[in-house]
Amino acid sequence: MRFLSSLLLAAVATIAFASVPASATGVIKCDAGPASGWKSQETLTNKLTKEGWTVRKAKVDGGCYEVYGTTPEGDRVEAYFHPVTLEKLYVGRRGEVLFRKKGY
Amino acid sequence: MLRIILNNKKAFWALLCLPALFILQPYASGDLIAMDMLHPTGEWSARFMIAAMALSPLLSLLGPRPTLIWLIQRRRALGVAAFAYAVLHLVFYVIDMGNVDDMLAEFFALGIWTGWVAMLLFVPLALTSNDISMRALKAGWKRLQRMVYPVALLVLVHWIFIHNNLVPALVHFIPFLLLVAARFFLPRRPIFKGA
Ligand code: HEM
């Protein structure tokens, strides 16, 4: 009986583990259409660098460009940009929201 | 032969080091930067911590099974491994941040100070995970080691709020919480002395 319960428990735990999708951070979602219409990541990082950012890392997340770096004001942040307009949508620091564009 | 390896404490330490080799390899080869190392080191630290905490509820659910006893005899090593991976995690955090000002600027984010406090409370646990401390502290040793529960709670909050994402933290903690719950709801098995 006890062995069965433990087995059941292990099964539940395994299913819980297995059924979780490899989730994106997913703070922000961009519905920006097919990637062929996007501006390139280099365009974004070059633009940001010109504006005074230090870009440590950039990637695609939730259909947006996600950038880890330092703002011109000197804050270490994680920021999201629209891949077509390159508009700033979200700036956060370790889960704390510093800026969020209306509607996102 | 297998028995000799299984009973060798050094072999168990080698086993605990194994994930570190896989974690560090892409960093050493330059494929990953310090920032990318926070994820695997933090996660493995939490895994070892949860594994160490899961052994007692498993023991009261399943009774003294040989594998469980084998693991319980090595529980201290699991805890020290959790601490060692947390130290690696902190080292990569410091490398990634690069300066004290940036670390102070984000210190009061809920996802950050919980990590620091967890780390701070982790230190006495790791420092006393040896025979000498066990003998010196007597009954106090167990009481001290129970501090792993507040540490786990802090790590849970740290994990959830660092990315504002519940899922990965819960995936790791729910199996443990189920075990604790089962321990309350299912009848206990008699535990042999010394187990
Ligand atoms: C010394 C204080 C600590 C600091 C400053 C710290 C910092 C961080 C940071 C910045 C992240 C985000 C990583 C990322 O970019 O993805 C993170 C994630 C994490 N940390 Fe810590 N941490 C600390 C202590 C701990 C401790 C003691 C544990 C566990 C025992 C831990 C477990 C984790 C876990 C599980 C994650 C999630 C990994 C992920 O990103 O998916 N941390 N930590």
GROMACS .gro file of C-alpha atoms in nm, chain A residues 1-3 5-7 9 12-13 16-17 20-21 23-27 56-57 68-70 74-76 78 90 93-97, chain B residues 33 35-36 60-62 65 93 96-97 102 105-106 108-110 112 161-165 167 171-172 175 178-179 182 186-189:
model
   66
    1MET     CA    1   0.000   0.000   0.000
    2ARG     CA    2   0.266   0.243   0.109
    3PHE     CA    3   0.485   0.130  -0.175
    5SER     CA    4   0.138   0.540  -0.283
    6SER     CA    5   0.504   0.622  -0.322
    7LEU     CA    6   0.498   0.487  -0.673
    9LEU     CA    7   0.365   1.000  -0.599
   12VAL     CA    8   0.276   1.237  -1.044
   13ALA     CA    9   0.608   1.410  -0.990
   16ALA     CA   10   0.465   1.727  -1.350
   17PHE     CA   11   0.829   1.744  -1.459
   20VAL     CA   12   0.629   2.159  -1.827
   21PRO     CA   13   0.724   2.310  -2.160
   23SER     CA   14   0.924   2.798  -2.122
   24ALA     CA   15   1.057   3.131  -2.240
   25THR     CA   16   1.102   3.397  -1.976
   26GLY     CA   17   0.791   3.544  -2.135
   27VAL     CA   18   0.777   3.883  -1.963
   56ARG     CA   19   2.630   4.227  -2.304
   57LYS     CA   20   2.403   3.982  -2.475
   68TYR     CA   21   2.107   4.231  -2.137
   69GLY     CA   22   2.322   4.533  -2.074
   70THR     CA   23   2.376   4.872  -1.918
   74GLY     CA   24   2.431   5.326  -1.597
   75ASP     CA   25   2.169   5.074  -1.482
   76ARG     CA   26   2.229   4.702  -1.534
   78GLU     CA   27   1.722   4.337  -1.912
   90TYR     CA   28   1.014   4.688  -2.135
   93ARG     CA   29   1.606   4.463  -1.328
   94ARG     CA   30   1.597   4.114  -1.175
   95GLY     CA   31   1.221   4.088  -1.207
   96GLU     CA   32   1.154   4.448  -1.103
   97VAL     CA   33   0.979   4.650  -1.371
  137ILE     CA   34   2.974   3.401  -2.083
  139MET     CA   35   2.594   3.555  -1.725
  140ASP     CA   36   2.494   3.225  -1.884
  164SER     CA   37   0.934   0.785   0.664
  165LEU     CA   38   0.730   0.696   0.355
  166LEU     CA   39   0.930   0.402   0.230
  169ARG     CA   40   1.539   0.076   0.204
  197TYR     CA   41   2.744   3.659  -1.048
  200ASP     CA   42   2.915   3.901  -1.462
  201MET     CA   43   2.834   4.215  -1.262
  206ASP     CA   44   2.600   4.752  -0.990
  209ALA     CA   45   2.210   4.900  -0.709
  210GLU     CA   46   2.003   4.584  -0.743
  212PHE     CA   47   1.704   4.531  -0.272
  213ALA     CA   48   1.524   4.360  -0.559
  214LEU     CA   49   1.323   4.077  -0.402
  216ILE     CA   50   1.838   3.936  -0.525
  265PHE     CA   51   1.125   3.663  -0.850
  266ILE     CA   52   1.461   3.678  -1.028
  267HIS     CA   53   1.269   3.625  -1.355
  268ASN     CA   54   0.911   3.673  -1.232
  269ASN     CA   55   0.846   3.318  -1.341
  271VAL     CA   56   0.728   2.754  -1.340
  275VAL     CA   57   0.884   2.217  -1.107
  276HIS     CA   58   1.170   2.158  -0.865
  279PRO     CA   59   0.786   1.695  -0.584
  282LEU     CA   60   0.428   1.639  -0.225
  283LEU     CA   61   0.664   1.418  -0.026
  286ALA     CA   62   0.246   1.257   0.197
  290LEU     CA   63   0.014   0.853   0.504
  291PRO     CA   64   0.091   0.639   0.808
  292ARG     CA   65   0.454   0.642   0.917
  293ARG     CA   66   0.677   0.343   0.885
   0.00000   0.00000   0.00000
